[in-house]
Every structure is written in C-alpha cells, then in structure tokens.
PDB file of C-alpha atoms in Angstrom:
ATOM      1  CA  UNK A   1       0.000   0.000   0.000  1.00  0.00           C
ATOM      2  CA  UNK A   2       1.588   3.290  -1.442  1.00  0.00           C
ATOM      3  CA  UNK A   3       1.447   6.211   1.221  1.00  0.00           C
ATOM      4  CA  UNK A   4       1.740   8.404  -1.909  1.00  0.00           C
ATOM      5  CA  UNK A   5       5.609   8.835  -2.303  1.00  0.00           C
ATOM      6  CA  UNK A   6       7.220   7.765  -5.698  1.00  0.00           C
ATOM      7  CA  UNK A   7       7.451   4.242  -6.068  1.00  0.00           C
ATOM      8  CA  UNK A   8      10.057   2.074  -7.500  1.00  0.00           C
ATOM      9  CA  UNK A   9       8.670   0.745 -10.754  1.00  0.00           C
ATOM     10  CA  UNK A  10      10.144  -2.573 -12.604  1.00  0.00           C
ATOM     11  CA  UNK A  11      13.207  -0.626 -13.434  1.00  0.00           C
ATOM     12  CA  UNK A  12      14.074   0.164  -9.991  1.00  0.00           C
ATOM     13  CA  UNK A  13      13.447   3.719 -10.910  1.00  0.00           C
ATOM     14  CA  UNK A  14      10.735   5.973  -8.781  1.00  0.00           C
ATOM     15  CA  UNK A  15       7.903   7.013 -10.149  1.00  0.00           C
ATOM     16  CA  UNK A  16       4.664   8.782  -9.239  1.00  0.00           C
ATOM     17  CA  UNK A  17       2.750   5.813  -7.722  1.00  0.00           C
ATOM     18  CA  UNK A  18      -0.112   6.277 -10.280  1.00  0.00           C
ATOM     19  CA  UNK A  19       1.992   5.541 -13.439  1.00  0.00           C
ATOM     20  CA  UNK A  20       2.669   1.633 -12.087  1.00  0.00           C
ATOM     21  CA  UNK A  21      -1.096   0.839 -12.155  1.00  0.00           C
ATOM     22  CA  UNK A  22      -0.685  -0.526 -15.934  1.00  0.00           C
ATOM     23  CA  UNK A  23       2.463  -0.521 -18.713  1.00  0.00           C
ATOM     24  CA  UNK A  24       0.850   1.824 -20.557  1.00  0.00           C
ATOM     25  CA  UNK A  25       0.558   4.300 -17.360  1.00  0.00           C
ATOM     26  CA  UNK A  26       4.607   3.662 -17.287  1.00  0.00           C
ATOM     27  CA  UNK A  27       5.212   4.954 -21.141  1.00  0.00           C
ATOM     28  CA  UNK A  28       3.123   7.663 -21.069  1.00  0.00           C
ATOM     29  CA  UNK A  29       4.407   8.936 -17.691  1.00  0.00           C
ATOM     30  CA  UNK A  30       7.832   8.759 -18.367  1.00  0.00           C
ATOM     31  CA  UNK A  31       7.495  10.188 -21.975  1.00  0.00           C
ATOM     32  CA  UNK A  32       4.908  12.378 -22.216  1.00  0.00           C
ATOM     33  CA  UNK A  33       2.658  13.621 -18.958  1.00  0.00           C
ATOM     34  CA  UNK A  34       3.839  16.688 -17.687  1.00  0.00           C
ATOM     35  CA  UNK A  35       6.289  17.240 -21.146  1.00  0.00           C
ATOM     36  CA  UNK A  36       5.304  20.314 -22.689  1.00  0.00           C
ATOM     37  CA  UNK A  37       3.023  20.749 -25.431  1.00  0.00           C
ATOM     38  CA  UNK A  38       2.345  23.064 -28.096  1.00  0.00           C
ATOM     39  CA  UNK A  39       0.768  23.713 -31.049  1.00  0.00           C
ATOM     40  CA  UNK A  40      -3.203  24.285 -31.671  1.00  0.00           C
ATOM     41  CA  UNK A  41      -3.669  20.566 -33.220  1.00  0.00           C
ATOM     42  CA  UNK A  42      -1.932  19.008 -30.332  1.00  0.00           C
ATOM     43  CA  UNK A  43      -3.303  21.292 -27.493  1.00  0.00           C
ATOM     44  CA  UNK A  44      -7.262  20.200 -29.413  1.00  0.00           C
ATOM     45  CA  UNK A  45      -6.308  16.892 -28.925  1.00  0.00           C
ATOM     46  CA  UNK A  46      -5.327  17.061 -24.960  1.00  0.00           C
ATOM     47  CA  UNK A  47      -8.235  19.119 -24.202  1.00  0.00           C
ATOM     48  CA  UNK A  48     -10.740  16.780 -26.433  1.00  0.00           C
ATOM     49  CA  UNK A  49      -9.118  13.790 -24.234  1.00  0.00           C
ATOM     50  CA  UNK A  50      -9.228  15.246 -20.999  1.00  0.00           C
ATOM     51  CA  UNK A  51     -12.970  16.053 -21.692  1.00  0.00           C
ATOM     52  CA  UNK A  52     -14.009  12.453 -22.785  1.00  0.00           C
ATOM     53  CA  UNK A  53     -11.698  11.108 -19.656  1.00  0.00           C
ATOM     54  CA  UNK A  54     -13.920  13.225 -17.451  1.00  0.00           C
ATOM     55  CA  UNK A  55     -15.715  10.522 -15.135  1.00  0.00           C
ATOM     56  CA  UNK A  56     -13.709   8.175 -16.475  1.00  0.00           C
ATOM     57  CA  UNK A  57     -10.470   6.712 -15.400  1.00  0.00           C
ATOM     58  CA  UNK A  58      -7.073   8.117 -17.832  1.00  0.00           C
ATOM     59  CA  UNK A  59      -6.277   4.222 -18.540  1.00  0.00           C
ATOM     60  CA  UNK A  60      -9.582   3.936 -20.386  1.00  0.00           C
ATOM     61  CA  UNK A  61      -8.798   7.296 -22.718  1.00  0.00           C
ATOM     62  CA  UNK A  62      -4.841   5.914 -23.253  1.00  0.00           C
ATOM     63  CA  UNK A  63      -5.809   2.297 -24.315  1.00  0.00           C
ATOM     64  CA  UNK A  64      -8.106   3.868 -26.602  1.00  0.00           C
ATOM     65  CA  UNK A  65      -5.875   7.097 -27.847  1.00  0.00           C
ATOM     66  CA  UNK A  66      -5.314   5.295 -31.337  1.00  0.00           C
ATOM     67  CA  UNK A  67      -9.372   4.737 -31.718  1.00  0.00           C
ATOM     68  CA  UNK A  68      -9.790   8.551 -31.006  1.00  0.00           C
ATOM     69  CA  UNK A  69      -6.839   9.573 -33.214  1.00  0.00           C
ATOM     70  CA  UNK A  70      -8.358   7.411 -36.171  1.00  0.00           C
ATOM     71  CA  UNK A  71     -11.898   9.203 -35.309  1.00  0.00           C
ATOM     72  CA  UNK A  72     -11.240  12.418 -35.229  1.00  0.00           C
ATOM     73  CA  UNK A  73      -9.016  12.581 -38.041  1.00  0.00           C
ATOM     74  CA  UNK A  74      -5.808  12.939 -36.069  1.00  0.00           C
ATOM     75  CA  UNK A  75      -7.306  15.768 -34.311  1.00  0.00           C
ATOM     76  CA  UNK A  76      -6.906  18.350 -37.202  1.00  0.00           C
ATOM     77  CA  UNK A  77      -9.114  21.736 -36.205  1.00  0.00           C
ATOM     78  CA  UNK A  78      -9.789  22.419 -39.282  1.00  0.00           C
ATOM     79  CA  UNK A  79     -10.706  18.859 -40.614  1.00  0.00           C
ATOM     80  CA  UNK A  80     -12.978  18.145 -37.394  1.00  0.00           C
ATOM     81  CA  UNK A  81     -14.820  21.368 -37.589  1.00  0.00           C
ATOM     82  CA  UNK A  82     -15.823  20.002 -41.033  1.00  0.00           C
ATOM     83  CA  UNK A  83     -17.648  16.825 -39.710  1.00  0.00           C
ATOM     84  CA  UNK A  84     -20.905  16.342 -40.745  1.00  0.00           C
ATOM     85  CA  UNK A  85     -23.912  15.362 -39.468  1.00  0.00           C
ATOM     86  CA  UNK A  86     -22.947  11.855 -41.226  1.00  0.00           C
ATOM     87  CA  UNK A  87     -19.391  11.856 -39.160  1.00  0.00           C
ATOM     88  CA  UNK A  88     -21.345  12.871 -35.969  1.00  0.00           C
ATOM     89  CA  UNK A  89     -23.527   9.680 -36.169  1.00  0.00           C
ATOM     90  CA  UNK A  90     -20.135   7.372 -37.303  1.00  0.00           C
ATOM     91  CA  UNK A  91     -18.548   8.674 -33.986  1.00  0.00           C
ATOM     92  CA  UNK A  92     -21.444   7.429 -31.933  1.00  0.00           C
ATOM     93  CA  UNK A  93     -21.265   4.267 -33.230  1.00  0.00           C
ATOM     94  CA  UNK A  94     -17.680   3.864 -33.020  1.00  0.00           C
ATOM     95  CA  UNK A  95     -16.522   1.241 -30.357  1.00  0.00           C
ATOM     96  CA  UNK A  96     -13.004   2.344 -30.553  1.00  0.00           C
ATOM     97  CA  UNK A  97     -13.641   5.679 -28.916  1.00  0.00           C
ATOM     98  CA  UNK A  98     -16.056   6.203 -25.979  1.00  0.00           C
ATOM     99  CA  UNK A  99     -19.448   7.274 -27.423  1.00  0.00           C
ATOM    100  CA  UNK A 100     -20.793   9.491 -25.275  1.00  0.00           C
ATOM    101  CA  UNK A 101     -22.851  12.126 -27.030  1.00  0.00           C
ATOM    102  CA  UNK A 102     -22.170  15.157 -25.049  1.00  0.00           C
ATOM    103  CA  UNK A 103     -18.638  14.692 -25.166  1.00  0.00           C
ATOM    104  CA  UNK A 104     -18.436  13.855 -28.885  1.00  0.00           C
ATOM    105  CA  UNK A 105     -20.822  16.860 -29.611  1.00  0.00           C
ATOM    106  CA  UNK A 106     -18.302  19.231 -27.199  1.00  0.00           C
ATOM    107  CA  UNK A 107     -15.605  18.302 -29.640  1.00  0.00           C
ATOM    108  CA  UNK A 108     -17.135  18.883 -32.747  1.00  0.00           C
ATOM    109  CA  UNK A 109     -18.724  22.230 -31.590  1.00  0.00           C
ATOM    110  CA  UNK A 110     -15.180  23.106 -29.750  1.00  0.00           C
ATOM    111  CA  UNK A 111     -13.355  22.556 -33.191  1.00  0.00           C
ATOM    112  CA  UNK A 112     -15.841  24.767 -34.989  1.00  0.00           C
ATOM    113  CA  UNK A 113     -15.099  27.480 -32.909  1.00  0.00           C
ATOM    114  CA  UNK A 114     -11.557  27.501 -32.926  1.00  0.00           C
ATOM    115  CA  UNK A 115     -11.664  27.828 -36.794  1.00  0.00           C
ATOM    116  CA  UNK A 116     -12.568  31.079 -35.664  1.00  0.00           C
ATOM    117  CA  UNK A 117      -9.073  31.952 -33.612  1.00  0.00           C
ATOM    118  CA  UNK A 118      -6.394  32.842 -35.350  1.00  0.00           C
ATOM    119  CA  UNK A 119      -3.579  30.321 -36.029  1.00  0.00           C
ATOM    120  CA  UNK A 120      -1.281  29.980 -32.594  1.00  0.00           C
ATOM    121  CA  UNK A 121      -4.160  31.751 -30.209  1.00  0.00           C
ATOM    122  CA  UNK A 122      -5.135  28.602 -28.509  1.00  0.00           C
ATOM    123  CA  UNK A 123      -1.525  27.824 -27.879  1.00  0.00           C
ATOM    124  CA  UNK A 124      -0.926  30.937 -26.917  1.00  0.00           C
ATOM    125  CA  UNK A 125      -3.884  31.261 -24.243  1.00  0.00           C
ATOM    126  CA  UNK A 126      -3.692  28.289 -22.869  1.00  0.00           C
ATOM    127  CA  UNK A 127       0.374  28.626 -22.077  1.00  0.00           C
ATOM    128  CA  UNK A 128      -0.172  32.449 -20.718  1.00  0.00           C
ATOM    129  CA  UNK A 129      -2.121  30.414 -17.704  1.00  0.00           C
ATOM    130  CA  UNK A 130       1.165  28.332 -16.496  1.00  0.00           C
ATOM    131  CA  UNK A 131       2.460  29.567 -12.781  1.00  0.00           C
ATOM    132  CA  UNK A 132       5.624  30.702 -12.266  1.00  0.00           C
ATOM    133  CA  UNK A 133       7.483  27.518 -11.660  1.00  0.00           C
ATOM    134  CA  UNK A 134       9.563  29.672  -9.003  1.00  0.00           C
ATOM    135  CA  UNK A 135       6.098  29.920  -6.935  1.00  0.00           C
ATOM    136  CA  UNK A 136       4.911  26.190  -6.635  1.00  0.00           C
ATOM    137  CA  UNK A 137       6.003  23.613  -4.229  1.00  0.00           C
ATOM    138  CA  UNK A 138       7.480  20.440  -5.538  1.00  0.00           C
ATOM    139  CA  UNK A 139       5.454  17.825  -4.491  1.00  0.00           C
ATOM    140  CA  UNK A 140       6.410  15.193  -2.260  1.00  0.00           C
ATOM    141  CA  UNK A 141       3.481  12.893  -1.858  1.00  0.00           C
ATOM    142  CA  UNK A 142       0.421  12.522  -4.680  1.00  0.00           C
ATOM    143  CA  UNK A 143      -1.424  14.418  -1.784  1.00  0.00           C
ATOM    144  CA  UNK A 144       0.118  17.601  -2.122  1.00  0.00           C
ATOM    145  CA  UNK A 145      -1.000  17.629  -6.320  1.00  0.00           C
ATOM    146  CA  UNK A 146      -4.290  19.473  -6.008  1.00  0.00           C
ATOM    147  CA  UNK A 147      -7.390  18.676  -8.218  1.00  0.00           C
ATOM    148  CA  UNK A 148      -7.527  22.518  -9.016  1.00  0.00           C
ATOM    149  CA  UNK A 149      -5.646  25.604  -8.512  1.00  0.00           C
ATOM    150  CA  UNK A 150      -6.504  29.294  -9.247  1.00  0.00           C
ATOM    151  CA  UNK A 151      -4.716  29.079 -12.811  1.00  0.00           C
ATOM    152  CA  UNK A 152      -6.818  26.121 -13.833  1.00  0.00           C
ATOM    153  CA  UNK A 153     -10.474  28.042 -12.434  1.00  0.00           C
ATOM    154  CA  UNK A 154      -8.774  31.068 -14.765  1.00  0.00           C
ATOM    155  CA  UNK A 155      -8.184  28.958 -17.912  1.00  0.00           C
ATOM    156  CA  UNK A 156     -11.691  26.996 -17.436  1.00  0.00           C
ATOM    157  CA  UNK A 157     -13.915  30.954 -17.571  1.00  0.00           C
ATOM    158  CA  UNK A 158     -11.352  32.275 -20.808  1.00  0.00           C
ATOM    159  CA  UNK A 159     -12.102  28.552 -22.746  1.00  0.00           C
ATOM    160  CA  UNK A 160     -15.588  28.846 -22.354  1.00  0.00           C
ATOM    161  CA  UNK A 161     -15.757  32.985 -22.526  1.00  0.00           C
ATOM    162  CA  UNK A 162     -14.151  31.862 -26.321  1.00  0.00           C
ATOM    163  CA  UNK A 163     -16.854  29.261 -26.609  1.00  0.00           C
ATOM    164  CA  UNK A 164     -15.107  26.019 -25.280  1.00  0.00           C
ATOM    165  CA  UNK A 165     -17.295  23.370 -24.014  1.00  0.00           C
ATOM    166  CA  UNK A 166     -16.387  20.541 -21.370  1.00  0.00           C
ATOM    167  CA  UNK A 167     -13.239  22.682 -19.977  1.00  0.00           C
ATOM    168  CA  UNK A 168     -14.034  23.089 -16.508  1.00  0.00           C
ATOM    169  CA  UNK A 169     -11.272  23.791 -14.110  1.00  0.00           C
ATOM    170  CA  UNK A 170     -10.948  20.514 -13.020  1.00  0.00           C
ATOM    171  CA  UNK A 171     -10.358  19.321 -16.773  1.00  0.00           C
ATOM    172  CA  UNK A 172      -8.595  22.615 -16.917  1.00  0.00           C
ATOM    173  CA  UNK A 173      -5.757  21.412 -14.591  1.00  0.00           C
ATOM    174  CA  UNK A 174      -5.393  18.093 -16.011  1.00  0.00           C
ATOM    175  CA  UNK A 175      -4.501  19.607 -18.970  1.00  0.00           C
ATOM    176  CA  UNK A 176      -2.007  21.896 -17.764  1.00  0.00           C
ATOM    177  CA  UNK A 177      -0.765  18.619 -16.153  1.00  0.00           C
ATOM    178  CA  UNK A 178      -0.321  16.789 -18.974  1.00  0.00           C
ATOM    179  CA  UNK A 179       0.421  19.610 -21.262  1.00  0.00           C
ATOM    180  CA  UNK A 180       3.538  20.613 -19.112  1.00  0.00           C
ATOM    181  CA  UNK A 181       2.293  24.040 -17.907  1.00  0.00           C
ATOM    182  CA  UNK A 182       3.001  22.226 -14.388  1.00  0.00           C
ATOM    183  CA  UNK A 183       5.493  20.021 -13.433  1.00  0.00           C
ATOM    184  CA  UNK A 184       3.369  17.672 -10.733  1.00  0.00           C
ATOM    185  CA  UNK A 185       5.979  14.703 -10.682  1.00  0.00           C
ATOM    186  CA  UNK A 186       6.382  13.665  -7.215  1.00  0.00           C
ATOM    187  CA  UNK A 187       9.892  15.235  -6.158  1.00  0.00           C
ATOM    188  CA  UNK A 188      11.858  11.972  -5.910  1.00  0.00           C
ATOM    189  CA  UNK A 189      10.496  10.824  -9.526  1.00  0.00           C
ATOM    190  CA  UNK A 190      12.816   9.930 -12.089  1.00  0.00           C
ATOM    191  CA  UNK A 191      10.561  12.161 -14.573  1.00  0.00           C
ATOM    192  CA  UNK A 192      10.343  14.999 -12.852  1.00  0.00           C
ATOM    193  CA  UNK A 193      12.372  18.022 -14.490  1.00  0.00           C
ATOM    194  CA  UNK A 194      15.521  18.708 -13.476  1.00  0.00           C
ATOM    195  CA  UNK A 195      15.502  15.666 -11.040  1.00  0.00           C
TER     196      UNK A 195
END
C-alpha cells in the first residue's frame, strides 16, 4: 500500500505511484505527462481527451488514444470542424472511442469554434495560464498535487468565454498537467524536471 511517495517501478526507478497501475501508465508517464506541449492541433487533442476522460479513469482514454486519433481525423481543427452530421452519427457508433454524445458533440462544436481563432491563439492562451514555476512547491506525496488551482479556475472561464465546451477547471488542470504548464511529478520521480 503506497502512502503516496514515488514508487520504485520494474526498473528500480521511482515514479509517481499512479503511473505503475498498468504498462501503458509507465510509457506515457515517463514520456509524455507533464512534457510540454504546443501547437493548436496538439493542445485540441489534450483538451478533447481530458474532456471524454472526465468521469472516467485516464487508462480507459490511453488504451483507446489510437481509436480517437483514427476518429477524429488525427485531431486536425480544421478537418474536425468540417464533420458532418454523417461523421457525428459514425462517432457514436464507433466502439473504438467512448461514445458518449455530449462529449463527442463538445468536440465537434469546440473545433468549430476555434476555426474562428487565429492560427497559434489557442496555444498561446492556454500557455499564458502556467504559474511561475519559481512559486509552486514540488510535491512530495500525490497528496500535495491538487485537483484545481486558481490558474486552472482562470483557464476553465477564458475557454468557455471563447466558446469552449467541457473545460471546466478541473479538466482545466489536467490539462495543464499533462500539457507541461506544471510540473506535478512527485519530487523523488525519475521524470520529474531537473531531477
């Protein structure tokens, strides 16, 4: 039973206790969560995931990343905004992703309206909510990562003042954990930067 320090994984390395759960947990904890992201494609495609992982547990959205890169047309903008009513019906029949209507409907309408930002804006706003590295402490058990900080609440109201849908601050500072706008490895993990 973890107490919520890093853990030694099959490597003998530590690691953030959640990321030995599954293999797949391992890989995309060591090589991507908390790596920084950027670029309006790749940012849709965190914040569509997040939004379909809501309620759900992250293992279920990871096994099934490929499924939801197929679906949504490698998460494009431009090429998802252009689904039809035809592509909205394929999607809700498609057992590779999870097919839950709001969610799938919160993408679509969330693509459609960033057609309508320029090229580099959703980068841009979502990266001008990371804290100053300088003012966060480093973690040192998974009890010290909050759910939701002041950054994420701030990021949640300018997403939906643009028209986002399914960004609420809890999804909010997921992304800006996986996205690299935080750094919540646990301090003694072997992915956390600078360790």
């Amino acid at each position: 039973m973890s107490d919520g320090t890093a853990l030694a994984g099959p490597d003998g390395a530590l690691r953030c206790p959640w990321a030995l759960s599954a293999p797949e947990y391992v890989t995309y904890h060591d090589e991507e969560w908390g790596r920084p992201v950027h670029g309006d494609d790749a940012l849709f495609e965190r914040l569509s995931l997040e939004a379909f992982q809501s309620g759900l547990s992250w293992i279920t959205i990871l096994r099934r990343r490929p499924g939801f890169r197929a679906a949504f047309a490698d998460f494009k903008i431009a090429s998802v905004a252009a689904f039809t009513d035809e592509d909205r019906e394929r999607l809700l029949a498609d057992a590779g992703i999870i097919r839950n209507r709001a969610k799938i409907d919160a993408t679509l309408a969330n693509a459609r309206a960033l057609t309508e930002w320029s090229p580099g804006e959703l980068d841009e706003l979502i990266w001008s909510h990371a804290p100053e590295p300088a003012g966060r402490p480093v973690p040192k058990t998974l009890s010290d990562v909050p759910p939701v900080t002041p950054e994420s609440t701030a990021l949640s109201k300018a997403l939906k003042k643009r028209g986002l849908r399914f960004v609420g601050p809890t999804t909010a500072y997921a992304l800006m954990q996986a996205c690299g706008l935080v750094d919540d490895h646990l301090e003694t993990c072997v992915a956390r930067r600078g360790a």
